[in-house]
Tab-separated table of C-alpha atoms in Angstrom:
chain	number	residue	atom	x	y	z
A	1	MET	CA	-23.797	24.914	16.652
A	2	SER	CA	-22.481	21.361	16.417
A	3	VAL	CA	-25.468	20.240	14.316
A	4	LYS	CA	-24.938	23.189	11.958
A	5	LEU	CA	-21.251	22.273	11.555
A	6	ASP	CA	-22.195	18.650	11.007
A	7	LEU	CA	-24.650	19.625	8.253
A	8	ARG	CA	-22.023	21.844	6.655
A	9	TRP	CA	-19.487	18.975	6.719
A	10	HIS	CA	-21.998	16.696	4.986
A	11	LEU	CA	-22.756	19.359	2.397
A	12	PHE	CA	-19.038	19.704	1.628
A	13	LYS	CA	-18.781	15.924	1.370
A	14	PHE	CA	-21.769	15.763	-0.958
A	15	TYR	CA	-20.280	18.338	-3.344
A	16	ALA	CA	-16.838	16.738	-3.295
A	17	SER	CA	-18.359	13.321	-3.975
A	18	ALA	CA	-20.442	14.722	-6.826
A	19	PHE	CA	-17.343	16.243	-8.416
A	20	ILE	CA	-15.537	12.909	-8.122
A	21	VAL	CA	-18.437	11.087	-9.795
A	22	LEU	CA	-18.414	13.672	-12.601
A	23	GLY	CA	-14.668	13.152	-13.059
A	24	LEU	CA	-13.797	16.613	-11.804
A	25	ARG	CA	-11.066	15.637	-9.339
A	26	HIS	CA	-9.499	19.112	-9.265
A	27	LYS	CA	-12.788	20.590	-8.073
A	28	ALA	CA	-13.148	17.812	-5.498
A	29	ILE	CA	-9.636	18.559	-4.233
A	30	THR	CA	-10.579	22.228	-3.883
A	31	ILE	CA	-13.654	21.283	-1.838
A	32	PHE	CA	-11.645	18.924	0.388
A	33	GLU	CA	-8.968	21.580	0.904
A	34	GLU	CA	-11.684	24.017	2.002
A	35	MET	CA	-13.053	21.316	4.306
A	36	LEU	CA	-9.578	20.877	5.774
A	37	HIS	CA	-9.507	24.573	6.664
A	38	GLN	CA	-12.889	24.217	8.357
A	39	TYR	CA	-12.203	20.796	9.924
A	40	PRO	CA	-8.449	20.475	10.524
A	41	ASN	CA	-7.132	16.939	10.941
A	42	ASP	CA	-10.442	15.326	9.982
A	43	PRO	CA	-9.396	11.768	9.017
A	44	TYR	CA	-11.971	11.447	6.230
A	45	VAL	CA	-10.877	14.715	4.653
A	46	LEU	CA	-7.171	13.924	4.982
A	47	SER	CA	-7.603	10.425	3.541
A	48	SER	CA	-9.762	11.724	0.702
A	49	LEU	CA	-7.190	14.373	-0.157
A	50	ALA	CA	-4.399	11.795	-0.009
A	51	TYR	CA	-6.313	9.512	-2.360
A	52	LEU	CA	-7.105	12.277	-4.834
A	53	LYS	CA	-3.556	13.607	-4.754
A	54	THR	CA	-2.330	10.101	-5.522
A	55	GLN	CA	-4.747	9.911	-8.461
A	56	GLU	CA	-3.422	13.231	-9.729
A	57	GLY	CA	0.193	12.047	-9.491
A	58	ASP	CA	1.068	14.229	-6.493
A	59	LYS	CA	2.619	11.425	-4.459
A	60	GLN	CA	4.531	13.746	-2.141
A	61	GLY	CA	1.340	15.677	-1.386
A	62	ALA	CA	-0.449	12.392	-0.703
A	63	ILE	CA	2.362	11.292	1.611
A	64	GLU	CA	1.999	14.518	3.592
A	65	MET	CA	-1.745	13.915	3.963
A	66	TYR	CA	-1.259	10.308	5.093
A	67	LYS	CA	1.386	11.440	7.585
A	68	LYS	CA	-1.275	13.649	9.167
A	69	VAL	CA	-3.753	10.756	9.241
A	70	VAL	CA	-1.339	8.378	10.970
A	71	GLN	CA	-0.530	10.947	13.644
A	72	ARG	CA	-3.999	10.323	15.013
A	73	SER	CA	-4.303	7.637	17.688
A	74	ASP	CA	-7.236	6.092	15.809
A	75	ALA	CA	-5.381	5.785	12.503
A	76	PRO	CA	-6.367	2.530	10.789
A	77	ALA	CA	-3.858	-0.015	9.505
A	78	TYR	CA	-4.724	0.708	5.878
A	79	SER	CA	-3.657	4.354	6.294
A	80	TRP	CA	-0.230	3.187	7.442
A	81	TYR	CA	-0.190	0.755	4.493
A	82	ASN	CA	-1.123	3.497	2.002
A	83	LEU	CA	1.606	5.724	3.429
A	84	GLY	CA	4.152	2.917	3.145
A	85	PHE	CA	3.061	2.099	-0.398
A	86	LEU	CA	3.622	5.690	-1.530
A	87	GLN	CA	6.883	6.021	0.388
A	88	GLU	CA	8.203	2.872	-1.285
A	89	GLU	CA	7.137	4.182	-4.701
A	90	VAL	CA	9.097	7.418	-4.273
A	91	GLY	CA	12.177	5.655	-2.895
A	92	GLN	CA	11.739	6.375	0.811
A	93	VAL	CA	12.457	2.734	1.545
A	94	GLU	CA	13.313	2.925	5.260
A	95	ASP	CA	10.293	5.148	5.954
A	96	ALA	CA	8.142	2.696	3.999
A	97	GLU	CA	9.460	-0.207	6.064
A	98	PHE	CA	8.492	1.656	9.235
A	99	SER	CA	4.998	2.397	7.878
A	100	PHE	CA	4.386	-1.211	6.840
A	101	ARG	CA	5.513	-2.409	10.277
A	102	GLU	CA	3.112	0.056	11.918
A	103	ALA	CA	0.279	-1.235	9.714
A	104	LEU	CA	1.099	-4.783	10.776
A	105	LYS	CA	1.099	-3.831	14.462
A	106	LEU	CA	-2.527	-2.814	13.945
A	107	ASP	CA	-3.510	-5.699	11.662
A	108	GLU	CA	-1.123	-8.613	11.347
A	109	LYS	CA	-3.354	-10.150	8.668
A	110	LEU	CA	-2.948	-7.253	6.256
A	111	ASP	CA	-1.370	-9.269	3.454
A	112	LEU	CA	-0.511	-6.221	1.346
A	113	ALA	CA	1.535	-4.770	4.199
A	114	TRP	CA	3.508	-8.029	4.441
A	115	TYR	CA	4.156	-7.825	0.707
A	116	GLY	CA	5.209	-4.176	0.901
A	117	LEU	CA	7.445	-4.943	3.859
A	118	GLY	CA	9.040	-7.736	1.856
A	119	LEU	CA	9.757	-5.353	-1.035
A	120	THR	CA	11.386	-2.792	1.237
A	121	LEU	CA	13.526	-5.456	2.886
A	122	ILE	CA	14.637	-6.749	-0.524
A	123	GLN	CA	15.686	-3.244	-1.507
A	124	GLN	CA	17.746	-3.033	1.677
A	125	ARG	CA	19.223	-6.454	0.888
A	126	LEU	CA	17.818	-7.870	4.140
A	127	PHE	CA	16.972	-11.145	2.450
A	128	ASP	CA	16.387	-13.275	5.558
A	129	ASP	CA	13.791	-10.830	6.844
A	130	ALA	CA	12.319	-10.462	3.351
A	131	VAL	CA	11.777	-14.236	3.184
A	132	LYS	CA	9.845	-14.132	6.474
A	133	ALA	CA	7.660	-11.246	5.308
A	134	LEU	CA	6.962	-12.786	1.902
A	135	LYS	CA	6.182	-16.189	3.422
A	136	LYS	CA	3.633	-14.485	5.647
A	137	ASN	CA	2.176	-12.745	2.589
A	138	THR	CA	1.880	-16.040	0.696
A	139	GLN	CA	0.229	-17.698	3.696
A	140	LEU	CA	-2.393	-14.952	3.772
A	141	GLN	CA	-2.766	-14.771	-0.038
A	142	PRO	CA	-1.793	-18.206	-1.348
A	143	MET	CA	-3.335	-17.670	-4.793
A	144	SER	CA	-1.683	-14.332	-5.478
A	145	PRO	CA	1.403	-14.826	-7.633
A	146	TYR	CA	3.158	-11.627	-6.582
A	147	GLY	CA	4.434	-12.754	-3.192
A	148	TRP	CA	5.502	-16.101	-4.641
A	149	TYR	CA	7.325	-14.367	-7.481
A	150	GLN	CA	9.267	-12.078	-5.137
A	151	LEU	CA	10.012	-14.966	-2.788
A	152	ALA	CA	11.510	-16.986	-5.648
A	153	ARG	CA	13.635	-13.988	-6.652
A	154	VAL	CA	14.943	-13.685	-3.090
A	155	TYR	CA	15.851	-17.370	-3.036
A	156	VAL	CA	17.817	-16.887	-6.247
A	157	ASP	CA	19.603	-13.877	-4.711
A	158	ARG	CA	20.413	-16.003	-1.657
A	159	GLN	CA	21.890	-18.714	-3.884
A	160	GLU	CA	19.101	-21.168	-3.025
A	161	PRO	CA	17.902	-22.213	-6.483
A	162	GLU	CA	16.224	-25.384	-5.195
A	163	GLU	CA	13.770	-23.259	-3.190
A	164	ALA	CA	13.071	-21.089	-6.228
A	165	VAL	CA	12.412	-24.219	-8.311
A	166	LYS	CA	9.819	-25.364	-5.746
A	167	ILE	CA	8.035	-22.037	-6.141
A	168	ILE	CA	8.161	-22.235	-9.934
A	169	LYS	CA	6.559	-25.706	-9.744
A	170	HIS	CA	3.922	-24.337	-7.395
A	171	LEU	CA	3.189	-21.361	-9.662
A	172	LYS	CA	2.799	-23.653	-12.681
A	173	GLU	CA	-0.276	-25.096	-10.961
A	174	PHE	CA	-2.221	-21.834	-10.955
A	175	GLU	CA	-0.170	-19.053	-12.604
A	176	PRO	CA	1.841	-20.579	-15.465
A	177	LYS	CA	2.692	-17.160	-16.936
A	178	PHE	CA	4.468	-16.145	-13.738
A	179	ALA	CA	6.247	-19.500	-13.646
A	180	LYS	CA	7.485	-19.047	-17.217
A	181	GLN	CA	8.617	-15.505	-16.455
A	182	LEU	CA	10.628	-16.757	-13.472
A	183	GLU	CA	12.168	-19.482	-15.605
A	184	ARG	CA	13.228	-16.903	-18.202
A	185	GLU	CA	14.582	-14.455	-15.655
A	186	THR	CA	16.418	-16.948	-13.458
A	187	GLY	CA	17.484	-19.523	-16.009
A	188	LEU	CA	15.934	-22.200	-13.798
A	189	THR	CA	13.746	-24.776	-15.483
A	190	VAL	CA	11.284	-27.235	-14.075
């Protein structure tokens, strides 16, 4: 019986994948929803549905799927990150902070989770904690301008323009467009 179910699961997966390749996401969603009825709480099915719902603009539906994924004891860090990302996008800032922190408990080197955590802390005006999170992000992704940009903005909000100027100088070395944007937005020049 188990082998028959396993073959059926793979057949469902094959059809859903084929629909995705053909650009027929709605049909793939239908297949995954049928799979979910047959295989409740299957992490692959839940994650696939969450991804497709995100692609279709159904962020709340995707959040619900990711919430089911992270209820599992074997939920990976990236599922917590994806949940946090969507929660932050729809304005569930405190829930997003929790999700990013859970992702980081599982993988403290997940740079995107540090960045997301920083964004949620900024929105809550917890600037000291945001600086710590964004510094960790920039340590893990030193060539990505996004963490540096947000860190400079936080320094400006904290009335520490000299720290923001250091970041602008640093960005000029590898991302001059971001440096110029910060100069325009902050009025700081280097």
